[in-house]
Amino acid sequence: MSGRFRTRGVLLLSCLAAVVGATAPGTAYAAEKENLPPVATELQTGSRDCATGDTPAYVDSLPTLSARLTDPVEDDPIGEPELLTAEFELWWTDATGTEQRRTVTSRPAYPDRIHRVTAPSDTPADTVISWHVRADDGRTRGSWSPEAPGAACRFVRDDRSPEAPVVNSPEYPAEVRGSGGVGVYGSFTMDSPSADVVEYQYSFNGGPYAAVRPAEPGGPATVRYVPTSNAPQTLSVQAVDRAGRTSPRTDHTFYPKAASAPVSRWKLADAAGSTTATPESGQPARAGRGVAFGGPVPSGTALTSTATFDGTGHGFLTTPAPAVDSGRTFAVGAWVRPAGTGSSMTVVSQDTGIGTAYSLGLRAAAGKPAAWSFTLGGATVSGGAPGAGEWAYLLGVYDTETGYAQLFVDGREVGTKAKAAPVAADGGFQIGRVRGKLGYRDRWQGEIGDVRAYDRLVVPQEVTGLAKRQAKPLGHWSFSTATDGVTPGDSGGAPMRLGAGASINRGPERGGCIPDLDPDCPFVPYPLVGEGSLVLDGVTGHAALDGPLVDTGDSFTLGVVAKIENEDATRPMTVLSQAGAHTDAFKLRYDPALYAWQLVMPERDEAGAPEVVVSQVSAPGGRGSGTQLAIVYDDRDNTVKLYVDGYTNADATAQLPHGWPSTGAFQVGRARTADGWGEYLKGTVDEVQAFAGVLSEREIPLLGAETDPCLCF
């Protein structure tokens, strides 16, 4: 070889050597790097975590076994991650004592995925099955998980549903009529013959299901329930076993008795001069000299008289023994009217040997508004706003099942119910006073009527009924006829005078001709309701009484049907109003700027006084036959409501702190303005109805007919 070629060969060999030397360290790293095994975690049998030890998971079918597989990132720092598979192994001992093993492998997937397989189809029922899992990355298998001895996951497949439970109740046996009673708690015991029952799911009368667990698997469970009506009742029960299987349903139908009468009741309707209050049930109550029978009664109730207490040491009624067992569930209530609210006063109370078990009355703390109050032992519930000279129905209830004391005023719960311990008593029952450390105190001044004590729970429907004050019709104007400018009123209503621009429309059949038969006959619309409607011209047209219709300082309800044609709704127009000395006590009107019916009630009889305004968006013409409107002022809770076609909402409800009496004449079709009368209605009015008192949510939709609604709810 020449020197030139020899030199080039040496250089080539040197370069190759350099290259080899440069790659040698990397080659050594790859050779020394160990493939770390993948890992299986988050083991589950179906939706349940891996159960180990002596308590296997119970499942109702062949379960899905699952685990999350991960692979250390060092295995492939720069390339594609390796695909992993999960190998699940199951084993059990069969009926012959032979161990059986099965293996199931998942499909390949990237790391950090859940791998799932279904247990083999020959996995036996009612047998403890153990299983574990390991991960495989194609080069290395991980360890079985869990690795500790005896730590394998375990399950039992239960393929049989539990037997239907049997239900027993000593107070309310199945298919026995006239048992227990409304407001009386009963025990219902559920017991399935199956030994693996761990829960009972139950529902009363198709309501939401609840659950109760027995003290031990297969044992009975008991729930308590109080019927709120004497309609047939049904308890539906299903047993649930450890695997979640449910039994056939058992229906336990029972028939409660009607609500029992009070164990003690004094109507306090005794003759004037009586020295004893005669009980309808319970004991006679001795009257002090400061009690006068023959007092006034709350309107709209069945009471015929009450007792007036003078607030002195002689103003009381007392019995020698308790009116009701206050160590158990009980309730006490009465109609009351305080003469004032500046001092604490007691309606009823129960003596103990050294004090008072409970008291119901009015509490006036220094610097705070007066409130109604029910005290039991050391717990007190207070709420509501007593008014001097205003009637209220008070009811204190204690439920030993829940441990709560509650106070109801005029059929509504007030205050916050309080946990209380029952207080048994053997002393006298007091009406009009309460025992203190130094003797009786907080004596009642005012009226008390119809005192009751119950030895059971008073259910919601009764609470409402006890406080019910039936609305009294004050008048009804159907505008069917008018004679000499006067239209008659029904239901006690006085005749109403029609002003200029007001007329009665009796419809086309009564107008002397029929447009369909006579082309020269002018169009006459049908009345909104019945045989006639009041038509107002929007200029001077109105109708009015000679004086006020409703007492706006007390609860009242007004209903009317009104219609304004869309093209006439160009300005605010009033349908009903009643004036005070300086402003309207209320006006019901339509405001086209808001597309809404409005009820406006000033807070005081002063020009420019703040106004409470409620409204509902609605078309002025309604659905062709007018809009049924109703306004309700409830003096008991100081609320005003506007109803449109039988419905109200939050925007149509507001608080009116103090209603005030108005002496002005009731108006249809106009309202007071700064310079006289204005907001004249151009439209049609029908069926004006007025009531002293509050119509219920169910009675309001019945307004707007030629006959008054049945006030029987």
CSV table of N, CA, C and O in Angstrom, one decimal, residues 318-361:
chain,number,residue,atom,x,y,z
A,318,THR,N,-109.6,27.6,87.8
A,318,THR,CA,-108.6,26.5,88.3
A,318,THR,C,-109.3,25.2,88.5
A,318,THR,O,-110.5,25.2,88.8
A,319,THR,N,-108.6,24.1,88.3
A,319,THR,CA,-109.1,22.8,88.5
A,319,THR,C,-108.1,22.1,89.6
A,319,THR,O,-107.0,22.5,89.7
A,320,PRO,N,-108.6,21.1,90.3
A,320,PRO,CA,-107.7,20.5,91.3
A,320,PRO,C,-106.7,19.6,90.7
A,320,PRO,O,-105.7,19.2,91.4
A,321,ALA,N,-106.8,19.1,89.5
A,321,ALA,CA,-105.9,18.2,88.9
A,321,ALA,C,-105.6,18.6,87.5
A,321,ALA,O,-106.2,19.5,86.9
A,322,PRO,N,-104.5,18.0,86.9
A,322,PRO,CA,-104.1,18.4,85.5
A,322,PRO,C,-105.2,18.2,84.5
A,322,PRO,O,-106.1,17.3,84.6
A,323,ALA,N,-105.2,19.0,83.5
A,323,ALA,CA,-106.1,18.9,82.3
A,323,ALA,C,-105.7,17.8,81.4
A,323,ALA,O,-106.5,17.2,80.7
A,324,VAL,N,-104.4,17.5,81.3
A,324,VAL,CA,-103.8,16.5,80.4
A,324,VAL,C,-102.5,16.0,81.0
A,324,VAL,O,-101.8,16.8,81.8
A,325,ASP,N,-102.0,14.8,80.6
A,325,ASP,CA,-100.8,14.3,81.1
A,325,ASP,C,-99.6,15.0,80.3
A,325,ASP,O,-99.4,14.7,79.1
A,326,SER,N,-98.9,15.9,80.9
A,326,SER,CA,-97.9,16.7,80.2
A,326,SER,C,-96.6,15.9,80.1
A,326,SER,O,-95.6,16.4,79.6
A,327,GLY,N,-96.5,14.7,80.7
A,327,GLY,CA,-95.3,13.9,80.5
A,327,GLY,C,-95.3,13.1,79.2
A,327,GLY,O,-94.4,12.4,79.0
A,328,ARG,N,-96.4,13.2,78.5
A,328,ARG,CA,-96.5,12.5,77.2
A,328,ARG,C,-96.9,13.5,76.1
A,328,ARG,O,-97.0,14.7,76.4
A,329,THR,N,-97.1,13.1,74.9
A,329,THR,CA,-97.5,14.0,73.8
A,329,THR,C,-98.8,14.7,74.2
A,329,THR,O,-99.8,14.0,74.7
A,330,PHE,N,-98.9,16.0,74.1
A,330,PHE,CA,-100.1,16.7,74.4
A,330,PHE,C,-100.2,18.0,73.6
A,330,PHE,O,-99.2,18.5,73.0
A,331,ALA,N,-101.3,18.7,73.7
A,331,ALA,CA,-101.5,20.0,73.1
A,331,ALA,C,-102.5,20.8,73.9
A,331,ALA,O,-103.5,20.2,74.5
A,332,VAL,N,-102.4,22.1,74.0
A,332,VAL,CA,-103.3,23.0,74.7
A,332,VAL,C,-103.6,24.2,73.8
A,332,VAL,O,-102.6,24.7,73.2
A,333,GLY,N,-104.8,24.7,73.8
A,333,GLY,CA,-105.1,25.8,72.9
A,333,GLY,C,-106.3,26.6,73.4
A,333,GLY,O,-107.1,26.0,74.2
A,334,ALA,N,-106.5,27.8,72.9
A,334,ALA,CA,-107.7,28.6,73.2
A,334,ALA,C,-107.7,29.8,72.3
A,334,ALA,O,-106.7,30.2,71.7
A,335,TRP,N,-109.0,30.4,72.2
A,335,TRP,CA,-109.2,31.7,71.6
A,335,TRP,C,-108.9,32.8,72.6
A,335,TRP,O,-109.4,32.6,73.8
A,336,VAL,N,-108.2,33.8,72.2
A,336,VAL,CA,-107.8,34.8,73.2
A,336,VAL,C,-107.9,36.2,72.5
A,336,VAL,O,-107.7,36.3,71.3
A,337,ARG,N,-108.2,37.2,73.4
A,337,ARG,CA,-108.1,38.6,73.0
A,337,ARG,C,-107.5,39.4,74.1
A,337,ARG,O,-108.2,39.7,75.1
A,338,PRO,N,-106.3,39.8,74.0
A,338,PRO,CA,-105.7,40.6,75.1
A,338,PRO,C,-106.2,42.0,75.1
A,338,PRO,O,-106.4,42.6,74.1
A,339,ALA,N,-106.4,42.6,76.3
A,339,ALA,CA,-106.8,44.0,76.4
A,339,ALA,C,-105.6,44.9,76.1
A,339,ALA,O,-105.8,46.0,75.7
A,340,GLY,N,-104.4,44.4,76.3
A,340,GLY,CA,-103.2,45.2,76.0
A,340,GLY,C,-102.0,44.2,75.8
A,340,GLY,O,-102.1,43.0,76.0
A,341,THR,N,-100.9,44.8,75.4
A,341,THR,CA,-99.7,43.9,75.1
A,341,THR,C,-98.5,44.5,75.8
A,341,THR,O,-97.4,44.1,75.5
A,342,GLY,N,-98.7,45.3,76.8
A,342,GLY,CA,-97.6,45.9,77.5
A,342,GLY,C,-97.0,45.1,78.6
A,342,GLY,O,-95.9,45.4,79.1
A,343,SER,N,-97.6,44.0,79.0
A,343,SER,CA,-97.1,43.2,80.1
A,343,SER,C,-97.4,41.7,79.8
A,343,SER,O,-98.3,41.4,79.0
A,344,SER,N,-96.6,40.8,80.4
A,344,SER,CA,-96.8,39.4,80.2
A,344,SER,C,-98.1,38.9,80.8
A,344,SER,O,-98.4,39.3,81.9
A,345,MET,N,-98.8,38.0,80.1
A,345,MET,CA,-100.0,37.5,80.6
A,345,MET,C,-100.1,36.0,80.2
A,345,MET,O,-99.6,35.6,79.2
A,346,THR,N,-100.8,35.3,81.0
A,346,THR,CA,-100.9,33.8,80.8
A,346,THR,C,-102.3,33.4,80.4
A,346,THR,O,-103.3,33.8,81.1
A,347,VAL,N,-102.4,32.6,79.4
A,347,VAL,CA,-103.7,32.0,79.0
A,347,VAL,C,-104.0,30.8,79.8
A,347,VAL,O,-105.0,30.7,80.5
A,348,VAL,N,-103.1,29.8,79.7
A,348,VAL,CA,-103.3,28.5,80.5
A,348,VAL,C,-101.9,28.1,81.0
A,348,VAL,O,-100.9,28.5,80.4
A,349,SER,N,-101.9,27.4,82.2
A,349,SER,CA,-100.6,26.8,82.7
A,349,SER,C,-101.0,25.6,83.5
A,349,SER,O,-102.1,25.4,83.9
A,350,GLN,N,-99.9,24.8,83.9
A,350,GLN,CA,-100.1,23.6,84.6
A,350,GLN,C,-99.1,23.6,85.8
A,350,GLN,O,-97.9,23.7,85.7
A,351,ASP,N,-99.7,23.5,87.0
A,351,ASP,CA,-98.9,23.5,88.3
A,351,ASP,C,-98.2,22.2,88.4
A,351,ASP,O,-98.7,21.1,88.1
A,352,THR,N,-97.0,22.3,89.0
A,352,THR,CA,-96.3,21.1,89.5
A,352,THR,C,-96.2,21.3,91.0
A,352,THR,O,-96.7,22.3,91.6
A,353,GLY,N,-95.5,20.4,91.7
A,353,GLY,CA,-95.4,20.6,93.2
A,353,GLY,C,-94.6,21.8,93.5
A,353,GLY,O,-94.9,22.5,94.6
A,354,ILE,N,-93.7,22.3,92.7
A,354,ILE,CA,-92.8,23.4,93.1
A,354,ILE,C,-92.8,24.5,92.0
A,354,ILE,O,-92.1,25.5,92.2
A,355,GLY,N,-93.5,24.3,90.9
A,355,GLY,CA,-93.5,25.3,89.9
A,355,GLY,C,-94.5,25.1,88.8
A,355,GLY,O,-95.7,24.8,89.1
A,356,THR,N,-94.1,25.2,87.5
A,356,THR,CA,-95.0,25.1,86.4
A,356,THR,C,-94.4,24.1,85.4
A,356,THR,O,-93.2,24.2,85.0
A,357,ALA,N,-95.3,23.2,84.9
A,357,ALA,CA,-94.9,22.2,83.9
A,357,ALA,C,-94.8,22.9,82.5
A,357,ALA,O,-93.9,22.8,81.7
A,358,TYR,N,-95.9,23.7,82.2
A,358,TYR,CA,-95.9,24.4,80.9
A,358,TYR,C,-96.8,25.6,81.1
A,358,TYR,O,-97.6,25.7,82.0
A,359,SER,N,-96.7,26.6,80.2
A,359,SER,CA,-97.6,27.7,80.1
A,359,SER,C,-97.7,28.2,78.7
A,359,SER,O,-96.8,28.0,77.9
A,360,LEU,N,-98.9,28.8,78.4
A,360,LEU,CA,-99.2,29.3,77.1
A,360,LEU,C,-99.7,30.7,77.3
A,360,LEU,O,-100.6,31.0,78.1
A,361,GLY,N,-99.1,31.7,76.6
A,361,GLY,CA,-99.6,33.1,76.8
A,361,GLY,C,-98.9,34.1,76.0
A,361,GLY,O,-98.3,33.8,74.9
